[in-house]
Coordinates of C-alpha atoms and ligand atoms in Angstrom, one line a residue:
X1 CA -4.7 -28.0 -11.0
X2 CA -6.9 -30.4 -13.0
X3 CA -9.3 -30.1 -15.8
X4 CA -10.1 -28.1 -18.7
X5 CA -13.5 -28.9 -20.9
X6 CA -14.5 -27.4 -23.3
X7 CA -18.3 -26.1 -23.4
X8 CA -20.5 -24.7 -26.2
X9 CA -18.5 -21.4 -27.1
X10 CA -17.7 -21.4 -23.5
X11 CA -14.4 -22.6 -21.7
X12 CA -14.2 -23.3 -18.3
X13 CA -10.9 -24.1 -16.3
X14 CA -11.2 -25.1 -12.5
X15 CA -8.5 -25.2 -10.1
X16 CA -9.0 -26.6 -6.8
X17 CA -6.4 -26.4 -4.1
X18 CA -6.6 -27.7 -0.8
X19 CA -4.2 -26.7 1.9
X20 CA -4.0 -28.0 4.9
X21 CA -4.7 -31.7 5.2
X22 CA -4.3 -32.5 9.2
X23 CA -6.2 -30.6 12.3
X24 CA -9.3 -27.7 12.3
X25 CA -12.8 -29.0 11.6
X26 CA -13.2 -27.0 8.7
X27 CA -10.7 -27.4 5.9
X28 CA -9.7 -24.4 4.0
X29 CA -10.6 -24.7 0.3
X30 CA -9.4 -22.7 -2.1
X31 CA -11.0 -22.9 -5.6
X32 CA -10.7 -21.3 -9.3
X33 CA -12.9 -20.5 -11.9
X34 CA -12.5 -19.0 -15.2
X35 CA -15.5 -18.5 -17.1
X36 CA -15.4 -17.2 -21.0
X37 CA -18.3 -15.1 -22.3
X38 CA -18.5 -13.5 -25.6
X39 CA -15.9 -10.9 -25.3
X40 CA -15.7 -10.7 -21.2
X41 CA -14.2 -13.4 -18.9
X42 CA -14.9 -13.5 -15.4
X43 CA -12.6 -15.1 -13.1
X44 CA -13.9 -16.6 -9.6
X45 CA -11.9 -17.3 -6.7
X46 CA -13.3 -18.8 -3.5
X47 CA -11.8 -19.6 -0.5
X48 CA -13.3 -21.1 2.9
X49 CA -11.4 -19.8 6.2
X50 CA -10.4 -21.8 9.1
X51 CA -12.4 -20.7 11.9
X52 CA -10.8 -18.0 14.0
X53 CA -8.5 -17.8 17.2
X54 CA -9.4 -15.7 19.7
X55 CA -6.0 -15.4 22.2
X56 CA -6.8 -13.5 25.6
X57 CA -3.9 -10.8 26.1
X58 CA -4.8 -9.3 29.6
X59 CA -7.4 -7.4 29.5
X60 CA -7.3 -7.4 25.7
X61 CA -8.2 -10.3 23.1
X62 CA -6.3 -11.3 20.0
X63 CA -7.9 -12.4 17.0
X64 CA -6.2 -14.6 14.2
X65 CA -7.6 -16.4 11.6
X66 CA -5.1 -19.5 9.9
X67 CA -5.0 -18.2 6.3
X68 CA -4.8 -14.4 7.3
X69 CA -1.2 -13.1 5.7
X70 CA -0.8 -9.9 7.6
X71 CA -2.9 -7.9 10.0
X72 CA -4.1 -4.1 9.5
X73 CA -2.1 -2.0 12.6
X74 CA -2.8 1.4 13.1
X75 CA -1.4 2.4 16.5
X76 CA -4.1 2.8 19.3
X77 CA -6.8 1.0 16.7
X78 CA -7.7 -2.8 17.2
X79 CA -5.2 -5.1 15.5
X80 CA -7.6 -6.3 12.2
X81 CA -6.4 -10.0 10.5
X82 CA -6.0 -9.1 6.7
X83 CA -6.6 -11.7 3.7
X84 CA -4.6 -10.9 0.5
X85 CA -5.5 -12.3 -2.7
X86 CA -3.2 -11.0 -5.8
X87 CA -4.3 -12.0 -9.5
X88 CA -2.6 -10.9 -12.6
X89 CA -3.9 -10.5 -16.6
X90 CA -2.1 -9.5 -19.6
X91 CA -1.1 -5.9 -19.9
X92 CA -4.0 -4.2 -21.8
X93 CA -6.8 -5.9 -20.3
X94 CA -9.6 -3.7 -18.9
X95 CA -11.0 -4.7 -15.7
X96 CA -14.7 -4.1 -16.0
X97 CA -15.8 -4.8 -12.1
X98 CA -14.1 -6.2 -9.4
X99 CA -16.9 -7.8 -7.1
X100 CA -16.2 -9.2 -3.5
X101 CA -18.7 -11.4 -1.5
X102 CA -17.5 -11.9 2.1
X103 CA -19.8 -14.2 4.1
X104 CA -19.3 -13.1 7.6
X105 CA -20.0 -14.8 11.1
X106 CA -21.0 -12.5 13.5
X107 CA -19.1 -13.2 17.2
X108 CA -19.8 -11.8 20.4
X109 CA -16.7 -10.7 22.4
X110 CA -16.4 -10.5 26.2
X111 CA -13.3 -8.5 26.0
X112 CA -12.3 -5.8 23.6
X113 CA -10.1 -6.6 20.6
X114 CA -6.6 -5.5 21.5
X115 CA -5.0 -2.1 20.1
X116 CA -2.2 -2.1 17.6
X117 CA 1.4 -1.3 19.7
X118 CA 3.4 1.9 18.5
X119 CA 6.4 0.6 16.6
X120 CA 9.4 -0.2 18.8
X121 CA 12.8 -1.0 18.6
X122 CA 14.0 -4.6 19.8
X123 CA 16.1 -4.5 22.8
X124 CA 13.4 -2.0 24.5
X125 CA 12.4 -3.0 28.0
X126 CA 8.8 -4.9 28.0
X127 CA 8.8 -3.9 31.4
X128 CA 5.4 -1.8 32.4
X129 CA 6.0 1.8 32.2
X130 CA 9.2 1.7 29.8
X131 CA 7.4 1.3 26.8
X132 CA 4.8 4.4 26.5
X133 CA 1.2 2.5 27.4
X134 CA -0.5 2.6 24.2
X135 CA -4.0 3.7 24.7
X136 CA -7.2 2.5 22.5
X137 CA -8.1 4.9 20.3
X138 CA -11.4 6.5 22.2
X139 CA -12.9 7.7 18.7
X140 CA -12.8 3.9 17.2
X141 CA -13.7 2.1 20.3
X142 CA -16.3 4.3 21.5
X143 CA -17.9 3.9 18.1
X144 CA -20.1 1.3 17.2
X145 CA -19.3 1.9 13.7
X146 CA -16.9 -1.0 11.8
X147 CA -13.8 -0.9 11.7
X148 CA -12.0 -1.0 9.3
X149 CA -15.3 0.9 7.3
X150 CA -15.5 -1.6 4.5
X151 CA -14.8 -5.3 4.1
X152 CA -12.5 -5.2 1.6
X153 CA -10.3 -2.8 -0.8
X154 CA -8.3 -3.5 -3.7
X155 CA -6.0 -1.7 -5.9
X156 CA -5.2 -2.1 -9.7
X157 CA -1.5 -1.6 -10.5
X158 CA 0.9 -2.2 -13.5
X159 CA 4.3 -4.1 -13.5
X160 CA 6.7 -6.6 -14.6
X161 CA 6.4 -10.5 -14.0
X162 CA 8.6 -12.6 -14.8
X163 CA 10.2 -10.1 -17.7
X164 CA 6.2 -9.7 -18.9
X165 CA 4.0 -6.6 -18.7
X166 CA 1.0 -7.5 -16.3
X167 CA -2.0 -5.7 -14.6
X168 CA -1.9 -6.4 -10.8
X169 CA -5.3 -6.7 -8.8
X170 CA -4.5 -6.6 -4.9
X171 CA -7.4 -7.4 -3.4
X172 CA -7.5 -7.3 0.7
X173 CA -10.3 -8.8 2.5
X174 CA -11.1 -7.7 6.6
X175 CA -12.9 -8.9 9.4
X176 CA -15.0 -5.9 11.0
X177 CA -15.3 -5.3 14.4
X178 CA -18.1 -3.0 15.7
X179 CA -16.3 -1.9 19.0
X180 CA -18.9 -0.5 21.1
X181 CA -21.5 -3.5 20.4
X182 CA -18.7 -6.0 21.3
X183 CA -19.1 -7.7 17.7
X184 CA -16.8 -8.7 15.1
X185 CA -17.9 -10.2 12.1
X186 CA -15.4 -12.4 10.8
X187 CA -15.6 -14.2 7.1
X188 CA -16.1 -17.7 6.9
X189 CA -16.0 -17.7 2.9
X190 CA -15.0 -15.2 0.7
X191 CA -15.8 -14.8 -3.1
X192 CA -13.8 -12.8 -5.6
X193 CA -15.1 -12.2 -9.4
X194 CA -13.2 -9.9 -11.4
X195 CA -14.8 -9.4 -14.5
X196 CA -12.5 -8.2 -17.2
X197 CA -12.2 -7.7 -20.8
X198 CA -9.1 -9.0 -22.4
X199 CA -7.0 -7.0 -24.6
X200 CA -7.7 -7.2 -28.0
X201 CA -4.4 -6.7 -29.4
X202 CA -1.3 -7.6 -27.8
X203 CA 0.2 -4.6 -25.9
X204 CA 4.2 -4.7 -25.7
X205 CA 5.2 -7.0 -28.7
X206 CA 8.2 -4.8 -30.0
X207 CA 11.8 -6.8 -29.2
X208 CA 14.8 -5.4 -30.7
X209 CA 17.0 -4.8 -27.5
X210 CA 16.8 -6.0 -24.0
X211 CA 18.4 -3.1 -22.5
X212 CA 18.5 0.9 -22.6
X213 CA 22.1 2.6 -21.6
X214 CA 21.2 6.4 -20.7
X215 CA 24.5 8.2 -19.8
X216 CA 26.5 11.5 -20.8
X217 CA 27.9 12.0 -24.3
X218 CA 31.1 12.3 -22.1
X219 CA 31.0 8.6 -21.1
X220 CA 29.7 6.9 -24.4
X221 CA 32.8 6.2 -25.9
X222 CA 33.7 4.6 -23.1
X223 CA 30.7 2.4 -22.4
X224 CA 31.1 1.0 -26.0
X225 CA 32.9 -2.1 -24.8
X226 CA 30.5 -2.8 -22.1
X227 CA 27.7 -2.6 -25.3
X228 CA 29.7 -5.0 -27.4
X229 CA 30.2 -7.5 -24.6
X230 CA 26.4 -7.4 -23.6
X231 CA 25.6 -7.9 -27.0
X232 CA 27.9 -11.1 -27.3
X233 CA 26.3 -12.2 -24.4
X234 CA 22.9 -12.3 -25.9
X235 CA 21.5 -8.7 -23.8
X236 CA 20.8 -6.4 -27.3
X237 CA 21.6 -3.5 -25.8
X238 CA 21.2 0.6 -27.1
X239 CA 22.5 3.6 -26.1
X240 CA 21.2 7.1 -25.8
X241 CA 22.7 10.0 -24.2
X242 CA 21.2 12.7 -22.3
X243 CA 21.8 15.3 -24.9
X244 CA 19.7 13.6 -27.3
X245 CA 16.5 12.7 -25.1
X246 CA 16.5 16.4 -23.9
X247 CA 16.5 17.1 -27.3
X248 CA 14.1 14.6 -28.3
X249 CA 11.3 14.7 -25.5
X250 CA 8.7 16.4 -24.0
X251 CA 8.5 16.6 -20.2
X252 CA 8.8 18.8 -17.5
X253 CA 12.0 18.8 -16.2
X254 CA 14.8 16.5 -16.8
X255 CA 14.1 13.5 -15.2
X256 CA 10.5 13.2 -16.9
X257 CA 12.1 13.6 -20.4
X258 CA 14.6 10.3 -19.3
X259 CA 11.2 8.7 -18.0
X260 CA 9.5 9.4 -21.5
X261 CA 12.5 7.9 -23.5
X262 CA 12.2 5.0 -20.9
X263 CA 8.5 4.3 -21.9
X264 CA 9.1 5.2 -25.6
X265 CA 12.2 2.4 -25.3
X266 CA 9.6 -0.5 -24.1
X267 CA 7.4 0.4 -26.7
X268 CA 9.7 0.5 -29.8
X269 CA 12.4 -2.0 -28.8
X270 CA 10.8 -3.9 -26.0
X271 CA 13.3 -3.1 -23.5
X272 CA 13.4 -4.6 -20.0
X273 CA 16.4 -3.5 -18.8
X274 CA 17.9 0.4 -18.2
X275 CA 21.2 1.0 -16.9
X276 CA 21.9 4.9 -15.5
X277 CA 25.1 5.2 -16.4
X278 CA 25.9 8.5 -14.5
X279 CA 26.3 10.5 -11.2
X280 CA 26.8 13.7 -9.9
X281 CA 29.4 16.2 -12.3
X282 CA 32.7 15.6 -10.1
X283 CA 32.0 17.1 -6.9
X284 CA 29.6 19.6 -8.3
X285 CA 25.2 19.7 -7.2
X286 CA 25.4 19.1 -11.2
X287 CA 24.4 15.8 -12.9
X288 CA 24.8 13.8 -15.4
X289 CA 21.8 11.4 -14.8
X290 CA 19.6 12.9 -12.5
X291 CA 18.0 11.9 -9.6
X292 CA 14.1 12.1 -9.4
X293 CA 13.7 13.6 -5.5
X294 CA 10.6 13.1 -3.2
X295 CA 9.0 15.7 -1.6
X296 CA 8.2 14.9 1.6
X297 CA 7.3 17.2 4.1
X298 CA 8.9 16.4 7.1
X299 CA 11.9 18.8 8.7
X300 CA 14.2 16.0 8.7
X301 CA 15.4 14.5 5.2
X302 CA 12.3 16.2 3.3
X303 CA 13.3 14.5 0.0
X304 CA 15.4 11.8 -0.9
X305 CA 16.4 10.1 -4.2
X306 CA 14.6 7.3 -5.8
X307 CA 15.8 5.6 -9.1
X308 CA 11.7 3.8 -8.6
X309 CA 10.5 6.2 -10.4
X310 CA 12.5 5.7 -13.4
X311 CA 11.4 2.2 -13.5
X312 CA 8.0 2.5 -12.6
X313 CA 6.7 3.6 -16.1
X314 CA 3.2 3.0 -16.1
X315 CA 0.0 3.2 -14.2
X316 CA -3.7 2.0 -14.1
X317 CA -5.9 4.5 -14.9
X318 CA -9.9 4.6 -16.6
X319 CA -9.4 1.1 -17.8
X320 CA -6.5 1.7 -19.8
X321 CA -2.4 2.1 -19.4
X322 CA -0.9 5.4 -18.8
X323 CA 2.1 6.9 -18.2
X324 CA 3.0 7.4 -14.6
X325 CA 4.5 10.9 -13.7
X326 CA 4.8 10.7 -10.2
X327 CA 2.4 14.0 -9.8
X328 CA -1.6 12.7 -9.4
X329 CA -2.4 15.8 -8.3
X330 CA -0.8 17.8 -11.2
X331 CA 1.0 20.5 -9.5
X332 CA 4.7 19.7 -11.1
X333 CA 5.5 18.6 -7.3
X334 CA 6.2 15.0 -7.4
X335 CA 6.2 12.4 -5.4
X336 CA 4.8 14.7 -3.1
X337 CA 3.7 13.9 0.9
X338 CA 2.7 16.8 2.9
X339 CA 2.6 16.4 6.2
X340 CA -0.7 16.3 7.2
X341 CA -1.5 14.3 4.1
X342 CA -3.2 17.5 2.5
X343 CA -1.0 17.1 -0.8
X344 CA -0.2 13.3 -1.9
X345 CA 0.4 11.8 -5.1
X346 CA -0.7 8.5 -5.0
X347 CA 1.8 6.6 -7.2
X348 CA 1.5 3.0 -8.6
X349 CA 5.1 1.5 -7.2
X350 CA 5.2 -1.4 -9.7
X351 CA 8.3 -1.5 -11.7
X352 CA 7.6 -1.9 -15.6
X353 CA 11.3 -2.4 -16.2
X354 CA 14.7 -3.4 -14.4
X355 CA 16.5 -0.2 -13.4
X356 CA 20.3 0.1 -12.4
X357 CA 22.8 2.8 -11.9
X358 CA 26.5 3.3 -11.9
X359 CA 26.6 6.5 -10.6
X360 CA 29.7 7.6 -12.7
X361 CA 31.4 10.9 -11.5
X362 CA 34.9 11.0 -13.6
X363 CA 35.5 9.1 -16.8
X364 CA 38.6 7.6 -15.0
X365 CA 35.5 5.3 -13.1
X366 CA 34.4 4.4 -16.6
X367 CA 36.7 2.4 -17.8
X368 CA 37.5 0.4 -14.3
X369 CA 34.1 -0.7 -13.9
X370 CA 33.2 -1.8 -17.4
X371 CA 36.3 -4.0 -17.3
X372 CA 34.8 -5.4 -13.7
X373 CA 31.3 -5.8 -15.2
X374 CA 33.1 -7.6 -18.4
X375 CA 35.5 -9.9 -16.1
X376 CA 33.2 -11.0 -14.0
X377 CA 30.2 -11.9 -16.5
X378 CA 33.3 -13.5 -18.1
X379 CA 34.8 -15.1 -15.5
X380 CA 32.9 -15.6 -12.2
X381 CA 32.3 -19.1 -11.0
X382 CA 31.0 -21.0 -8.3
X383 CA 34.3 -21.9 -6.2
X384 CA 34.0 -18.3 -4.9
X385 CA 30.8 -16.7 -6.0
X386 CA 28.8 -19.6 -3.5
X387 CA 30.4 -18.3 -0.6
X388 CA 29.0 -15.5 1.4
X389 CA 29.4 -13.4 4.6
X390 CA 27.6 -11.2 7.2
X391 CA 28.4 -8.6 9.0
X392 CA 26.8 -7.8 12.6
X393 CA 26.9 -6.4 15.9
X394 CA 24.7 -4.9 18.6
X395 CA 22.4 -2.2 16.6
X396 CA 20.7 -0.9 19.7
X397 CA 23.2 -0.9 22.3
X398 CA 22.8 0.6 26.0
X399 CA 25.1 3.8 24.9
X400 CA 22.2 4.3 22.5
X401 CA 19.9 4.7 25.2
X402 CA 17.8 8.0 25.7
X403 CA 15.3 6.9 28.0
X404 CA 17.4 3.8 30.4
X405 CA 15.3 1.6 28.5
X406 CA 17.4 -0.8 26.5
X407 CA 17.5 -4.3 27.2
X408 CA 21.0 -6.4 27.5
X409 CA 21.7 -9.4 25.4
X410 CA 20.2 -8.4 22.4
X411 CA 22.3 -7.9 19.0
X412 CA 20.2 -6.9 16.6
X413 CA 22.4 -6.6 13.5
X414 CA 23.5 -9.9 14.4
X415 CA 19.8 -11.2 14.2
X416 CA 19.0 -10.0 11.0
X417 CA 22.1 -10.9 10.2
X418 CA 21.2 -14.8 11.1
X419 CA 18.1 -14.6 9.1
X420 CA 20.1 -13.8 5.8
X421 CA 22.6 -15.9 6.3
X422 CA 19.9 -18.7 6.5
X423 CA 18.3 -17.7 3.4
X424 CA 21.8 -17.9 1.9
X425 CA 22.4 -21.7 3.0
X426 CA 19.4 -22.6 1.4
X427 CA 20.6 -21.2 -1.5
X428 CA 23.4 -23.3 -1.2
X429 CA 26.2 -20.5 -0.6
X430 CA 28.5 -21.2 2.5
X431 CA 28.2 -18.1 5.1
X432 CA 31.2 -16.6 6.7
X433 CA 29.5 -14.9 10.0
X434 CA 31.6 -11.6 11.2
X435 CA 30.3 -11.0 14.5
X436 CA 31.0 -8.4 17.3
X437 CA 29.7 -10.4 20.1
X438 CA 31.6 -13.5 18.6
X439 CA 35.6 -11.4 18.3
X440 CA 34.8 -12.3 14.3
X441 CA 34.0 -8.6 13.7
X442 CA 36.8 -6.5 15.5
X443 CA 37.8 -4.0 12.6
X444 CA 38.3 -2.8 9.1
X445 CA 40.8 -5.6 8.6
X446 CA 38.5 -8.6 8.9
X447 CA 36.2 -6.8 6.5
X448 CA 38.8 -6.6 4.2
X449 CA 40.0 -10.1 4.5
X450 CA 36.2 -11.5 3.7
X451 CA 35.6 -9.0 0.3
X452 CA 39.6 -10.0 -0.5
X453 CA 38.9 -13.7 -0.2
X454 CA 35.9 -13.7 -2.7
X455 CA 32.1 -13.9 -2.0
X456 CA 28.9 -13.7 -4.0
X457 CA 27.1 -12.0 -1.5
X458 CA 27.4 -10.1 1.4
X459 CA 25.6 -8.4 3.7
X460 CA 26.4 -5.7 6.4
X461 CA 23.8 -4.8 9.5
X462 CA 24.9 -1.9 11.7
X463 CA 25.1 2.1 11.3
X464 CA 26.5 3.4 8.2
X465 CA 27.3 7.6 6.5
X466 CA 28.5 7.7 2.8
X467 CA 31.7 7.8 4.2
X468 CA 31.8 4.9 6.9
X469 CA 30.1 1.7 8.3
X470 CA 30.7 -0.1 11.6
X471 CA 28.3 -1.9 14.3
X472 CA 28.8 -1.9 18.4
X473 CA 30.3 -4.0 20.8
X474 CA 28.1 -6.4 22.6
X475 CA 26.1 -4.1 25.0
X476 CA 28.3 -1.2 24.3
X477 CA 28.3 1.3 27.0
X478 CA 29.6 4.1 24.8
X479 CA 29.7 5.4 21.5
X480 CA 34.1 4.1 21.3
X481 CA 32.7 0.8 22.1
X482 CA 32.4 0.3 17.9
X483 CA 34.0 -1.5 15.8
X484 CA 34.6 0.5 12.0
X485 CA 33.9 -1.7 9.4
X486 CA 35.2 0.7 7.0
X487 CA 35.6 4.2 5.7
X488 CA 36.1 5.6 2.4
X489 CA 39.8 6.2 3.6
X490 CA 40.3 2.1 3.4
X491 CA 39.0 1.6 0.1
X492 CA 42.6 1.3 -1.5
X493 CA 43.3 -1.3 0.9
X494 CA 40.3 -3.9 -1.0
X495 CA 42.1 -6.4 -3.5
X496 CA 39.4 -8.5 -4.4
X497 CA 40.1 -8.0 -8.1
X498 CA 37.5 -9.4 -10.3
X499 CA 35.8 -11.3 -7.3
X500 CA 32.8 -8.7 -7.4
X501 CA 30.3 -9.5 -4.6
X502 CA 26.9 -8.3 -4.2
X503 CA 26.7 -6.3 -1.7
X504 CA 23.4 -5.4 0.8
X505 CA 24.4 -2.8 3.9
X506 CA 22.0 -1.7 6.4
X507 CA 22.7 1.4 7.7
X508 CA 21.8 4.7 6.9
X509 CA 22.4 6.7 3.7
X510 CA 25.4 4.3 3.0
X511 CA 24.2 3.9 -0.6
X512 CA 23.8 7.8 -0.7
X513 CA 25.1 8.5 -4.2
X514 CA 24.0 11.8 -4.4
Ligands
CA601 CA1 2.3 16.5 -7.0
CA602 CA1 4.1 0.6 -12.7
CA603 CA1 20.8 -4.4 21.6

């Protein structure tokens, strides 16, 4: 970034980034202007792509373009390259127009451009006829219509960044290929003005507390210690219990009252953080913090739990800020996908504040894991907390195999597990790698050794139920070929004591605390 000169009642800022210094003929340029009117501001970003790669694939061709950061896929349609520009303003600004200029060069292809593949697991046979052919998508490459139908889309959302409230403008730029004429037009520059009004007062300026406790009246007693220690720790931290927002707010059911306290907290106290502090009653379908459930509708798991919604607060809507219910469409069904797509709400995603649970069933938990949370925020340090350890095995294993088409030699968990772990060593934690297909994963035991010798992270890939997690042998011909990682039957066995890791496990419905 250079510059910054001040005009006659005008400012004007520009930015010019250049990326990538060596090879192609045309350098890609990226530049930035802001431009101050009156009361309106218009910001201008312009970038100049690299010219495109076109990749023969059989009797298919590939098209790539250097700065594209994801393609579009729809399986059977042609695979699209996808430029992604996002830009943020101050929460309460109103974006007046978002205008996009895509100067395209038309190309004439000898080939078609290949179809997107149907989503496949790894160790699946590439061998012709195992994975089901994937065939073009007549109605799109019969058509000399474009496709995708416009050049670019973007979507206006509201979030956090970095702990401030920000409007997010997603702006995705495609090339367009007319199938049937053999064209696609590709852009060589592309020009992005988003005029917008900033707010003209500051939106979000109340700071009493940093973080919202919403539990049981049961539990509050109890989580008093956990306040006064976050409080001495600089996090101003309030409680409320779920007796008094029912009593309190409008909403309606349950979980929208708690979403309406939520918003009314980040308004009158400036709150970033929430903490659920409450589960299921005992072993009961009762709660004491509710879940918010989806409603999808598909025969198999038509709903699940999402603690998003309580954090995603707001939404973009008619220039201004509104409260997001999770219901577009109005009909008290929320977060609602119908099968055919004939009921959706469309929902804005971006968290406005930091939401955790401890999914408390008995008060007996209560007091254990405040005096964990306190011990280790008191205590924790680096001669444990930097090492870390992974957990993997074969994912997709031959006795998985419906079809006969599962490929030897190929561990998954123990993949993703590599890529974690690398991420992890940059980070500068040392990484402890439990392996089936090494003999470091064989049981519960070694599972039990790592969490009992003290790790800030780990991370678990393999096949999990609330109630156990484990990954396969190497190639595993059967479903005994498995080694149990653990069950809820070994828990006692864990003496870790305040050495609290954080802990990621891939596997399904491990985290199910509902
Ligand atoms: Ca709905
Ligand atoms: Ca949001
Ligand atoms: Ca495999």
């Amino acid at each position: 970034m250079f510059g910054g000169k001040k005009m006659k009642g005008k400012m004007l800022i520009i930015g010019i980034v250049v990326a990538g210094f060596l090879v192609s003929t045309i350098l890609p340029v990226e530049s930035f202007i802001q431009e101050n009117y009156g009361g309106n501001e218009i910001k201008t970003f312009s970038i100049s792509l690299s010219e495109p790669i076109f990749e023969e694939r059989g009797e298919y061709l590939n098209v790539n373009i250097k700065e594209t950061s994801s393609f579009l896929m729809e399986t059977g349609k042609p695979i699209i390259p996808v430029i992604t520009k996002v830009f943020t303003f101050p929460a309460g600004t109103e974006i007046m127009n978002v205008d996009v200029n895509c100067k395209l060069k038309e190309y004439k292809l000898q080939k078609k451009i290949e179809p997107s593949p149907s989503p496949v697991i790894l160790s699946v046979d590439e061998k012709e006829g195992v994975i089901p052919d994937v065939l073009p998508d007549e109605r799109v490459y019969n058509s000399e219509e474009f496709y995708p139908s416009t050049p670019y889309e973007y979507k206006i959302g509201v979030g956090l960044k970095d702990e401030k409230h920000v409007l997010y403008v997603n702006v995705k730029c495609y090339a367009q290929y007319s199938p049937a004429r053999d064209k696609i037009y590709i852009p060589e520059r592309i020009e992005m003005k988003i005029k917008y009004k900033p707010p003209e007062e500051l939106l979000f300026t109340a700071d009493e507390y940093d973080m919202l406790i919403i539990t049981d009246e049961k539990f509050a007693s109890q989580l008093q210690p956990l306040i006064d220690h976050k409080n001495s720790i600089g996090i101003r931290t309030v409680l409320e219990t779920t007796q008094e927002i029912y009593s309190n707010y409008n909403g309606r059911d349950e979980p929208e009252k708690i979403k309406y306290a939520i918003k009314d907290a980040i308004e009158k106290w400036g709150i970033t953080y929430v903490l659920l502090a409450g589960g299921r009653k005992g072993q009961t379908f009762d709660w004491y913090v509710p879940e918010r459930r989806s409603n999808n509708d598909a025969d198999f798991e038509s709903g699940y739990a999402s603690d998003l919604y309580y954090a995603d607060i707001y939404k973009y809507d008619g220039g201004k800020i509104k409260f997001e219910d999770w219901d577009s469409n109005g009909n008290g069904v929320f977060a609602e996908f119908s099968r055919w797509g004939e009921r959706k709400d469309v929902m804005d995603y971006y968290p406005d504040v930091y939401v955790g649970r401890l999914p408390f069933r008995y008060s007996w938990e209560v007091d254990i894991v405040v005096n964990k949370i306190i011990t280790y925020e008191n205590t924790a340090d680096d001669s444990w907390f930097k090492k870390a350890f992974v957990v993997g095995g074969d994912t997709s294993p031959p006795a998985r195999d419906e079809y006969g088409n599962i490929r030897r030699g190929i561990y998954e968990g123990e993949m993703v597990a590599d890529v974690v772990a690398e991420n992890l060593q940059k980070d500068g934690f040392s990484v402890d790698k439990l392996y089936t297909s090494q003999g470091t994963f064989s049981n519960y035991e070694d599972i039990v050794n790592a969490f009992d010798k003290g790790a800030g992270f780990a991370y678990l890939s393999g096949h999990g139920n609330p109630g156990v997690w484990g990954n396969f042998w190497p190639d595993a011909e059967t479903e005994e070929e498995f080694s149990l990682g653990f069950t809820v039957f070994d828990i006692w066995k864990y003496s870790n004591g305040a050495k609290l890791p954080v802990v990621v496990v891939g596997g399904c419905h491990n985290a199910q605390f509902n």
